[in-house]
Amino acid sequence: MGIRTGAQYIEAVKSRQPEVWMSGRKITNVFEEPVFKRPILEMANLYDMQHDPKYQDQITHICEETGERVNNAFLVPRNYEDLQKRRAVFEVFARATFGLMGRTPDFLNVVVTSMYSNADFLDKYNPDWAVNIKNYYRYIRDNDLFLTHAIINPQNDRSKSSHEQNDMFTHLGAVKETPEGLVVRGAKMLATLAPITDEVIIYSFPGFKPGDERYALAFALPIDTPGLRMLCREPMQDGTRPLFDHPLASRFEEMDAVLVFDNVLVPWDRVFLYNNVEAANLLYPKTGIAQQPAHQSGVRGLIKLQFAAEVACRVADSIGVDVFLNVQDQLGELIQSVETIRALLRVAEHEFETLPSGEVMPGGVSLETIRGLMPTVYPRAIEVIQIIGAGGLLMSPTGADFAAPEIAGDMERYYLGREGISAEQRVKIFKLAWDLCGEAFGQRLLQYERYYTGDPIRKRAIFYNQFKRNNTFSLVDEALNLPDFVKDKTTV
Ligand SMILES: Cc1cc2nc3c(=O)[nH]c(=O)nc-3n(C[C@H](O)[C@H](O)[C@H](O)COP(=O)(O)OP(=O)(O)OC[C@H]3O[C@@H](n4cnc5c(N)ncnc54)[C@H](O)[C@@H]3O)c2cc1C
Ligand SMILES: Nc1c(O)cccc1C(=O)O
């Protein structure tokens, strides 16, 4: 089939009945649920962009294996030009969502593409696993599917490993093998967008200990597989708030869910790894599933940061405070952060690494530096919006206030911006800003940037240790071994 349209994606959502729980209620119709409606339409828009002549050649290509047109996220990059083709889809999708939706379909499609192209790693442990992931890659590529994933355990007792938890099946683990497949039970978090996806893939961040064998798992299933329950977090909007008042929160909320597997059967041909702590711990470093999606995250993060910086600039401009030195300093700082991330991305793409198979990956050090900086620079951008917008951020009237004839005059007079900025323009800018920096929606976006790639502290520690392995810090030796010119000169 190849690339889907938005309508085909919506049909797929409508055709399924996954078990979704939200605020104590079982959702019976995901498509008609107000909280999910707009995000579904945003996703459908991305699928439609694949058919839009303006974008099609940038974000899709003809698959060599099938002759069908598929998304560039499924391209195994072999050179710089391929990295640019991948960047194009990351950028087009991120621009369409202002970088606010982190788990658009390109993210996990890149993960699975990377597992596929590095399937030799799995083959060494079990040839069936390699065959399964290759078939799965072809299946999602050719049907243009949208995946969610859950790679961490619920936060119960982080000081203990999975097999040490009080209940053996709090963390997702294998219960038994059957001729048809593996029966699994327990929970995994944190599956972003799960209710509106087609499939779920389960694997884990490294960190398994001996004794954790039953938890060392990787597999994929349709999102409506019997026994799979999604427990959504409390929604941050009710799906009915006017777009005028919440232009971002009403459109771009990504629901997150804990996934509960209640004795779910995973057919053998969907098992990619099982009962092997060593393989589970090496999956990340050996299959590129951190580095390749970090390209998507970098491009998306850049657009999100740029958006936040632009919002800060427009807030300041709209009320004339960007004439002040302190405000200029803060805005300049944000623009420099954007430029730093932009430059790092370019370095990552130019200084790509080539694997023995010929696959290329954007430079790991630069990508990891982006991941290390974003948890600081994005919250700072949000803080600057809060500082510059100040009290006005709280005081925006609603669209309904503008529509009330009795107070229309007050609106025009007291909410006016600087010369040339009408009351409505100013209020719209401030509402955009409030969604980003004040609403629960905006707090989630901030938490996403801190944690989407794992604990930033441990990530940076891993980065340092890897950096140390590959570097000798030889400038120090050069300094210690400098010739003594004075001594040389006096001996001449
Ligand atoms: C909005 C959002 C969306 C996300 N989407 C997804 C998704 O779609 N799929 C997915 O799988 N995951 C997703 N993640 C989850 C993400 O992978 C985790 O949040 C991240 O790995 C951190 O894990 P945690 O939240 O359990 O924090 P924890 O690991 O529990 O950390 C809590 C605190 O304890 C400290 N800590 C914990 N353990 C240690 C240790 N061993 N040593 C030192 N300090 C420690 C940490 O530094 C941190 O301060 C998402 C997260 C967020 C916030
Ligand atoms: N955060 C990630 C994820 O959820 C899946 C795959 C990779 C990452 C990552 O940032 O490395």
Coordinates of C-alpha atoms and ligand atoms in Angstrom, one line a residue:
M1 CA 0.0 0.0 0.0
G2 CA 2.7 2.6 0.9
I3 CA 1.8 6.1 2.2
R4 CA -1.6 6.4 3.8
T5 CA -3.9 9.4 3.6
G6 CA -5.4 11.1 6.7
A7 CA -8.7 9.6 5.9
Q8 CA -7.2 6.1 5.8
Y9 CA -5.5 6.7 9.2
I10 CA -8.9 7.9 10.6
E11 CA -10.6 4.9 9.2
A12 CA -8.1 2.7 11.0
V13 CA -8.7 4.5 14.3
K14 CA -12.5 4.1 13.8
S15 CA -12.2 0.4 13.0
R16 CA -10.6 -0.5 16.3
Q17 CA -11.8 -0.8 19.9
P18 CA -8.8 -0.6 22.1
E19 CA -9.4 -0.7 25.9
V20 CA -8.8 2.9 26.9
W21 CA -9.6 4.3 30.4
M22 CA -9.6 8.0 31.2
S23 CA -10.8 9.7 34.4
G24 CA -12.5 6.5 35.6
R25 CA -14.4 6.0 32.3
K26 CA -14.0 3.4 29.6
I27 CA -13.8 5.2 26.3
T28 CA -16.0 3.4 23.8
N29 CA -15.3 5.5 20.7
V30 CA -11.8 6.9 20.5
F31 CA -12.5 9.0 17.4
E32 CA -15.5 10.7 18.9
E33 CA -13.9 11.4 22.3
P34 CA -13.5 15.2 22.4
V35 CA -10.0 14.9 24.1
F36 CA -8.7 12.8 21.2
K37 CA -10.6 14.4 18.2
R38 CA -8.2 17.3 17.4
P39 CA -5.0 15.4 18.0
I40 CA -6.3 12.7 15.6
L41 CA -7.0 15.4 13.1
E42 CA -3.5 16.8 13.5
M43 CA -2.1 13.3 12.8
A44 CA -4.4 12.9 9.8
N45 CA -3.0 16.2 8.5
L46 CA 0.6 14.7 8.7
Y47 CA -0.6 11.7 6.7
D48 CA -2.2 14.0 4.1
M49 CA 1.0 16.0 3.8
Q50 CA 2.6 12.9 2.3
H51 CA 0.2 13.2 -0.6
D52 CA 0.6 17.0 -1.0
P53 CA 2.7 17.9 -4.0
K54 CA 4.3 20.6 -2.0
Y55 CA 5.8 18.1 0.4
Q56 CA 5.6 14.7 -1.3
D57 CA 9.1 14.6 -2.9
Q58 CA 10.7 16.0 0.3
I59 CA 9.3 13.6 2.8
T60 CA 8.6 10.4 0.9
H61 CA 10.6 8.2 -1.5
I62 CA 10.0 5.1 -3.7
C63 CA 10.9 2.0 -1.8
E64 CA 13.5 -0.1 -3.7
E65 CA 12.1 -3.3 -2.4
T66 CA 8.4 -2.8 -3.3
G67 CA 8.3 0.1 -5.8
E68 CA 5.8 1.8 -3.6
R69 CA 6.0 5.3 -2.2
V70 CA 6.9 5.3 1.5
N71 CA 7.8 7.8 4.2
N72 CA 11.4 8.8 4.5
A73 CA 11.4 7.6 8.2
F74 CA 11.7 4.1 6.6
L75 CA 14.8 5.0 4.7
V76 CA 18.0 3.4 5.9
P77 CA 20.4 6.3 5.5
R78 CA 23.6 5.5 3.5
N79 CA 25.0 8.9 3.1
Y80 CA 24.6 12.6 3.9
E81 CA 21.9 13.1 1.3
D82 CA 19.8 10.3 2.9
L83 CA 20.2 12.0 6.3
Q84 CA 18.9 15.2 4.7
K85 CA 15.9 13.2 3.3
R86 CA 15.2 12.0 6.8
R87 CA 15.7 15.5 8.3
A88 CA 13.1 16.8 5.8
V89 CA 10.3 14.6 7.1
F90 CA 11.3 15.4 10.7
E91 CA 11.2 19.1 9.9
V92 CA 8.0 19.1 7.9
F93 CA 6.1 17.1 10.6
A94 CA 7.6 19.2 13.4
R95 CA 6.8 22.5 11.7
A96 CA 3.2 21.4 11.3
T97 CA 2.9 20.8 15.0
F98 CA 5.4 23.5 16.2
G99 CA 7.6 20.8 17.7
L100 CA 4.9 20.3 20.4
M101 CA 4.1 16.7 19.4
G102 CA 7.2 14.6 20.1
R103 CA 5.9 11.3 19.2
T104 CA 4.5 11.8 15.7
P105 CA 4.7 8.6 13.6
D106 CA 8.2 9.4 12.2
F107 CA 9.8 8.9 15.7
L108 CA 9.1 5.2 16.2
N109 CA 9.2 4.4 12.5
V110 CA 12.9 5.5 12.7
V111 CA 13.4 3.3 15.7
V112 CA 12.0 0.2 14.0
T113 CA 14.0 1.1 10.8
S114 CA 17.1 1.1 12.9
M115 CA 16.3 -2.2 14.6
Y116 CA 15.7 -3.7 11.1
S117 CA 19.0 -2.4 9.6
N118 CA 20.9 -3.7 12.6
A119 CA 19.0 -7.0 12.9
D120 CA 22.4 -8.9 12.8
F121 CA 22.7 -8.0 16.4
L122 CA 19.5 -10.0 17.2
D123 CA 20.4 -12.7 14.8
K124 CA 23.4 -13.6 16.9
Y125 CA 21.2 -14.4 19.8
N126 CA 18.2 -15.9 18.0
P127 CA 17.8 -15.9 14.2
D128 CA 14.0 -15.9 14.6
W129 CA 14.2 -12.5 16.4
A130 CA 16.0 -11.0 13.4
V131 CA 13.5 -12.4 10.9
N132 CA 10.6 -11.1 13.1
I133 CA 11.9 -7.5 13.3
K134 CA 12.6 -7.5 9.5
N135 CA 9.1 -8.7 8.7
Y136 CA 7.7 -6.2 11.2
Y137 CA 9.6 -3.3 9.7
R138 CA 8.2 -4.2 6.2
Y139 CA 4.7 -4.5 7.7
I140 CA 4.7 -1.1 9.3
R141 CA 6.5 0.5 6.3
D142 CA 4.1 -1.0 3.7
N143 CA 1.0 -0.1 5.8
D144 CA 2.4 3.2 7.0
L145 CA 1.5 2.5 10.6
F146 CA 1.7 4.7 13.6
L147 CA 3.3 3.2 16.7
T148 CA 3.5 4.1 20.4
H149 CA 6.0 2.6 22.7
A150 CA 6.7 2.0 26.4
I151 CA 10.2 1.4 27.5
I152 CA 10.2 2.1 31.2
N153 CA 8.7 0.4 34.2
P154 CA 6.1 2.0 36.5
Q155 CA 7.6 4.1 39.3
N156 CA 7.2 1.7 42.2
D157 CA 10.5 1.1 43.9
R158 CA 13.3 2.4 41.7
S159 CA 15.9 1.2 44.3
K160 CA 15.0 -2.4 43.3
S161 CA 15.3 -4.3 40.0
S162 CA 12.2 -5.8 38.3
H163 CA 12.5 -9.2 39.9
E164 CA 12.9 -7.7 43.4
Q165 CA 9.6 -5.8 43.3
N166 CA 7.0 -7.1 45.8
D167 CA 4.8 -8.4 43.1
M168 CA 6.5 -10.4 40.4
F169 CA 4.2 -9.0 37.7
T170 CA 4.2 -5.3 38.6
H171 CA 6.8 -4.7 35.9
L172 CA 5.8 -6.3 32.6
G173 CA 7.2 -9.8 32.4
A174 CA 6.7 -13.2 30.6
V175 CA 4.3 -15.5 32.4
K176 CA 4.6 -18.6 30.3
E177 CA 5.4 -19.9 26.8
T178 CA 2.7 -21.5 24.8
P179 CA 2.8 -23.0 21.3
E180 CA 1.2 -19.8 19.9
G181 CA 3.4 -17.4 21.7
L182 CA 4.4 -15.7 24.9
V183 CA 1.9 -14.7 27.6
V184 CA 2.9 -11.4 29.3
R185 CA 1.6 -9.7 32.4
G186 CA 2.3 -6.4 34.2
A187 CA 2.7 -2.7 33.3
K188 CA 4.9 -0.5 31.3
M189 CA 5.0 3.3 30.9
L190 CA 4.8 5.9 29.4
A191 CA 3.1 5.4 26.1
T192 CA 2.5 8.8 24.5
L193 CA -0.4 9.0 22.1
A194 CA -1.2 5.3 22.7
P195 CA -5.0 5.6 22.3
I196 CA -4.8 7.0 18.8
T197 CA -2.0 4.8 17.4
D198 CA -2.2 1.5 15.4
E199 CA 0.4 -0.6 17.2
V200 CA 2.5 -0.7 20.3
I201 CA 6.2 -1.7 20.5
I202 CA 7.7 -2.7 23.8
Y203 CA 11.4 -2.7 24.6
S204 CA 13.4 -1.3 27.4
F205 CA 16.1 1.1 28.4
P206 CA 19.2 -0.8 29.5
G207 CA 19.5 -1.7 33.2
F208 CA 18.5 -5.3 33.6
K209 CA 20.2 -7.3 36.4
P210 CA 20.7 -11.0 36.5
G211 CA 17.4 -12.4 37.7
D212 CA 15.5 -10.0 35.5
E213 CA 15.3 -12.5 32.6
R214 CA 11.5 -12.7 32.3
Y215 CA 11.4 -8.8 32.0
A216 CA 14.1 -8.7 29.3
L217 CA 11.6 -8.5 26.4
A218 CA 10.9 -6.8 23.1
F219 CA 7.8 -7.3 21.1
A220 CA 5.0 -5.5 19.1
L221 CA 1.2 -5.8 19.1
P222 CA -1.8 -4.2 17.6
I223 CA -3.1 -1.5 20.0
D224 CA -6.4 -3.2 20.4
T225 CA -5.0 -6.6 21.3
P226 CA -7.3 -8.3 23.9
G227 CA -6.0 -7.9 27.5
L228 CA -4.1 -4.7 26.8
R229 CA -5.5 -1.8 28.8
M230 CA -4.5 1.8 28.6
L231 CA -4.7 3.9 31.7
C232 CA -4.6 7.6 30.5
R233 CA -3.3 10.3 32.7
E234 CA -5.7 13.1 33.5
P235 CA -6.4 15.1 30.3
M236 CA -5.1 18.7 30.2
Q237 CA -8.0 19.9 28.2
D238 CA -11.6 18.7 27.8
G239 CA -11.6 18.9 24.0
T240 CA -14.3 21.6 24.0
R241 CA -12.4 24.8 24.9
P242 CA -12.4 27.4 22.1
L243 CA -9.4 27.6 19.9
F244 CA -9.3 31.4 20.4
D245 CA -8.6 30.8 24.1
H246 CA -6.3 27.8 23.9
P247 CA -4.8 27.8 20.4
L248 CA -2.1 25.2 21.3
A249 CA -3.6 23.2 24.1
S250 CA -6.8 22.5 22.2
R251 CA -4.9 21.2 19.2
F252 CA -1.7 19.5 20.2
E253 CA -2.2 17.6 23.4
E254 CA -0.4 14.2 23.3
M255 CA -2.2 11.9 25.7
D256 CA 0.1 9.6 27.8
A257 CA -0.9 6.3 29.2
V258 CA 0.3 3.5 31.4
L259 CA 0.0 0.2 29.5
V260 CA -1.4 -2.8 31.5
F261 CA -0.9 -6.2 30.0
D262 CA -3.4 -8.6 31.5
N263 CA -2.1 -12.1 30.4
V264 CA -1.7 -10.9 26.8
L265 CA -0.6 -13.4 24.2
V266 CA 2.3 -12.2 22.0
P267 CA 2.5 -14.4 18.9
W268 CA 6.0 -15.8 18.4
D269 CA 6.4 -13.9 15.1
R270 CA 6.0 -10.6 17.1
V271 CA 8.7 -11.4 19.6
F272 CA 12.0 -9.6 19.0
L273 CA 13.9 -10.5 22.2
Y274 CA 13.1 -12.6 25.2
N275 CA 14.7 -14.1 28.3
N276 CA 18.1 -12.6 27.7
V277 CA 19.4 -9.9 30.0
E278 CA 22.6 -9.3 28.0
A279 CA 20.7 -8.8 24.7
A280 CA 18.2 -6.5 26.3
N281 CA 21.0 -4.4 27.8
L282 CA 22.8 -4.2 24.5
L283 CA 19.8 -3.5 22.3
Y284 CA 20.2 0.3 22.6
P285 CA 23.9 0.6 22.0
K286 CA 24.0 -2.1 19.3
T287 CA 21.1 -1.2 17.1
G288 CA 21.3 2.6 16.8
I289 CA 17.9 3.0 18.4
A290 CA 19.1 5.9 20.5
Q291 CA 21.1 7.7 17.9
Q292 CA 18.8 7.5 14.9
P293 CA 15.7 8.8 16.7
A294 CA 17.8 11.5 18.4
H295 CA 18.0 13.1 14.9
Q296 CA 14.2 13.4 14.9
S297 CA 14.2 14.7 18.5
G298 CA 16.9 17.2 17.6
V299 CA 15.1 18.6 14.6
R300 CA 11.8 18.6 16.5
G301 CA 13.3 20.1 19.6
L302 CA 14.9 22.9 17.5
I303 CA 11.6 23.9 16.1
K304 CA 9.9 23.8 19.6
L305 CA 12.7 26.0 21.0
Q306 CA 12.6 28.4 18.1
F307 CA 8.8 28.6 18.5
A308 CA 9.2 29.4 22.2
A309 CA 11.9 32.0 21.5
E310 CA 9.7 33.6 18.8
V311 CA 6.7 33.7 21.2
A312 CA 8.9 35.4 23.8
C313 CA 10.0 38.0 21.2
R314 CA 6.4 38.7 20.0
V315 CA 5.1 39.0 23.6
A316 CA 7.9 41.6 24.3
D317 CA 7.3 43.4 21.1
S318 CA 3.5 43.5 21.4
I319 CA 3.7 45.5 24.7
G320 CA 6.7 47.5 23.8
V321 CA 9.0 46.1 26.5
D322 CA 11.8 45.0 24.1
V323 CA 13.2 48.5 24.2
F324 CA 14.6 47.7 27.6
L325 CA 18.1 46.4 28.0
N326 CA 17.2 43.6 30.4
V327 CA 14.5 42.3 28.0
Q328 CA 16.8 42.5 25.0
D329 CA 19.4 40.5 27.0
Q330 CA 16.9 37.7 27.8
L331 CA 15.6 37.6 24.2
G332 CA 19.1 37.6 22.8
E333 CA 19.9 34.6 25.1
L334 CA 17.0 32.6 23.7
I335 CA 18.0 33.3 20.1
Q336 CA 21.5 32.2 20.9
S337 CA 20.2 29.0 22.4
V338 CA 18.2 28.3 19.2
E339 CA 21.4 29.0 17.1
T340 CA 23.4 26.7 19.3
I341 CA 21.0 23.8 18.8
R342 CA 20.8 24.6 15.0
A343 CA 24.6 24.5 14.7
L344 CA 24.9 21.3 16.7
L345 CA 22.3 19.6 14.4
R346 CA 24.3 20.7 11.3
V347 CA 27.5 19.4 12.9
A348 CA 25.8 16.1 13.7
E349 CA 24.6 15.7 10.1
H350 CA 28.0 16.7 8.5
E351 CA 30.1 14.6 11.0
F352 CA 28.0 11.5 10.5
E353 CA 29.3 8.1 11.5
T354 CA 29.3 5.1 9.2
L355 CA 28.6 1.6 10.5
P356 CA 30.3 -1.5 9.0
S357 CA 27.0 -2.2 7.2
G358 CA 27.2 1.1 5.4
E359 CA 24.4 2.7 7.3
V360 CA 25.1 6.2 8.5
M361 CA 24.1 7.9 11.7
P362 CA 24.3 11.6 12.6
G363 CA 27.3 12.3 14.9
G364 CA 26.6 10.9 18.4
V365 CA 28.5 13.6 20.4
S366 CA 26.6 16.5 18.8
L367 CA 23.2 14.8 19.1
E368 CA 23.9 13.9 22.7
T369 CA 25.0 17.5 23.4
I370 CA 21.6 18.6 22.1
R371 CA 19.9 16.2 24.4
G372 CA 22.0 17.4 27.3
L373 CA 21.2 21.1 26.6
M374 CA 17.5 21.0 25.9
P375 CA 16.4 20.2 29.5
T376 CA 18.0 23.5 30.4
V377 CA 17.5 25.8 27.5
Y378 CA 13.8 24.9 26.9
P379 CA 12.7 25.5 30.5
R380 CA 14.7 28.7 30.4
A381 CA 12.8 29.9 27.3
I382 CA 9.5 29.2 29.1
E383 CA 10.8 31.1 32.2
V384 CA 11.7 34.1 29.9
I385 CA 8.2 34.1 28.5
Q386 CA 6.8 34.1 32.1
I387 CA 9.1 36.9 33.1
I388 CA 8.4 39.1 30.1
G389 CA 4.7 38.5 29.9
A390 CA 4.4 39.0 33.7
G391 CA 0.9 39.8 35.0
G392 CA -0.6 40.2 31.6
L393 CA -0.3 36.5 30.9
L394 CA -2.9 35.9 33.6
M395 CA -5.2 38.7 32.6
S396 CA -6.1 37.9 29.0
P397 CA -9.9 38.1 28.4
T398 CA -11.6 35.3 26.5
G399 CA -13.0 35.2 23.0
A400 CA -16.4 35.4 24.7
D401 CA -15.5 38.7 26.3
F402 CA -14.6 40.1 22.9
A403 CA -18.0 39.0 21.6
A404 CA -20.0 40.7 24.4
P405 CA -21.2 44.1 23.1
E406 CA -21.4 45.7 26.6
I407 CA -17.7 45.3 27.2
A408 CA -16.4 45.4 23.6
G409 CA -15.2 49.0 24.2
D410 CA -13.2 48.0 27.2
M411 CA -11.6 45.2 25.2
E412 CA -10.4 47.6 22.5
R413 CA -9.2 50.2 25.0
Y414 CA -7.6 48.3 27.9
Y415 CA -6.1 45.3 26.1
L416 CA -4.5 47.3 23.3
G417 CA -0.8 46.7 22.6
R418 CA 1.9 49.1 21.6
E419 CA 1.3 51.4 18.6
G420 CA 0.1 49.2 15.7
I421 CA -0.9 46.2 17.8
S422 CA -4.7 45.8 18.2
A423 CA -6.3 44.5 21.3
E424 CA -7.2 41.2 19.6
Q425 CA -3.7 40.8 18.2
R426 CA -2.1 41.3 21.6
V427 CA -4.5 39.0 23.4
K428 CA -4.0 36.3 20.8
I429 CA -0.2 36.4 21.3
F430 CA -0.6 36.3 25.1
K431 CA -2.9 33.4 24.9
L432 CA -0.5 31.5 22.7
A433 CA 2.2 32.3 25.3
W434 CA 0.0 31.2 28.2
D435 CA -0.7 27.8 26.6
L436 CA 3.1 27.3 26.4
C437 CA 4.2 28.7 29.7
G438 CA 1.2 28.5 32.1
E439 CA -1.3 25.8 31.2
A440 CA -0.9 22.2 32.4
F441 CA -0.4 21.6 28.7
G442 CA 2.7 23.8 28.7
Q443 CA 4.1 22.1 31.9
R444 CA 3.8 18.7 30.2
L445 CA 5.7 20.1 27.2
L446 CA 8.4 21.2 29.7
Q447 CA 8.5 17.9 31.4
Y448 CA 8.7 16.2 28.1
E449 CA 11.9 18.1 27.2
R450 CA 13.4 17.2 30.5
Y451 CA 12.6 13.5 30.5
Y452 CA 11.6 12.2 27.0
T453 CA 15.0 10.7 26.5
G454 CA 15.5 9.4 30.0
D455 CA 16.9 10.9 33.1
P456 CA 19.1 13.8 32.0
I457 CA 21.5 13.4 34.9
R458 CA 22.3 9.8 34.2
K459 CA 22.3 10.5 30.4
R460 CA 25.0 13.1 30.9
A461 CA 27.0 10.8 33.1
I462 CA 26.9 8.1 30.4
F463 CA 27.9 10.7 27.9
Y464 CA 31.0 11.7 30.0
N465 CA 32.0 8.1 30.5
Q466 CA 31.7 7.3 26.7
F467 CA 33.6 10.5 25.9
K468 CA 36.3 9.5 28.3
R469 CA 36.7 6.1 26.6
N470 CA 37.2 7.8 23.2
N471 CA 39.4 10.7 24.3
T472 CA 42.8 11.0 25.8
F473 CA 42.5 14.7 26.8
S474 CA 45.9 15.0 25.0
L475 CA 45.9 18.8 25.0
V476 CA 46.9 18.5 28.7
D477 CA 49.9 16.2 27.7
E478 CA 50.9 18.7 25.1
A479 CA 50.8 21.5 27.7
L480 CA 52.8 19.4 30.2
N481 CA 55.4 18.6 27.5
L482 CA 55.9 22.1 26.2
P483 CA 59.5 22.9 25.3
D484 CA 61.3 25.2 27.6
F485 CA 62.2 28.1 25.2
V486 CA 64.0 30.0 27.9
K487 CA 66.3 27.1 28.7
D488 CA 66.7 26.4 25.0
K489 CA 67.5 30.1 24.2
T490 CA 70.0 30.4 27.1
T491 CA 71.8 27.2 25.9
V492 CA 72.1 28.5 22.3
Ligands
LIG1 C1 5.8 13.9 28.7 C2 6.6 12.6 28.7 C3 6.4 11.8 27.6 C4 7.1 10.5 27.5 N1 6.8 9.7 26.5 C5 7.3 8.4 26.6 C6 6.9 7.4 25.6 O1 6.2 7.7 24.7 N2 7.4 6.2 25.8 C7 8.2 5.9 26.8 O2 8.6 4.7 26.9 N3 8.6 6.8 27.7 C8 8.2 8.0 27.6 N4 8.6 9.0 28.5 C9 9.2 8.4 29.8 C10 10.6 8.7 29.9 O3 11.3 7.6 29.2 C11 10.9 8.7 31.4 O4 10.2 9.7 32.0 C12 12.4 8.8 31.7 O5 13.0 7.7 31.2 C13 12.6 9.0 33.2 O6 12.1 8.0 33.9 P1 11.1 8.2 35.1 O7 10.1 9.3 34.6 O8 10.5 6.9 35.5 O9 12.0 8.8 36.2 P2 12.8 8.0 37.3 O10 13.8 7.1 36.6 O11 11.9 7.3 38.2 O12 13.6 9.1 38.0 C14 13.0 9.9 39.1 C15 14.1 10.7 39.8 O13 15.0 9.8 40.5 C16 16.3 9.8 40.0 N5 16.8 8.5 39.8 C17 16.0 7.4 39.5 N6 16.8 6.3 39.4 C18 18.0 6.6 39.6 C19 19.3 5.9 39.6 N7 19.4 4.6 39.4 N8 20.4 6.7 39.9 C20 20.3 8.0 40.1 N9 19.2 8.7 40.1 C21 18.1 8.0 39.9 C22 16.3 10.6 38.7 O14 17.4 11.4 38.5 C23 15.0 11.4 38.8 O15 15.3 12.7 39.4 C24 8.0 10.2 28.6 C25 8.2 11.1 29.6 C26 7.5 12.3 29.7 C27 7.8 13.2 30.8
LIG2 N1 13.6 8.5 24.4 C1 13.8 7.5 23.5 C2 12.8 6.7 23.3 O1 11.6 6.8 24.0 C3 12.9 5.7 22.3 C4 14.1 5.5 21.6 C5 15.1 6.4 21.8 C6 15.0 7.4 22.8 C7 16.1 8.3 23.0 O2 15.8 9.5 23.2 O3 17.2 7.9 23.0

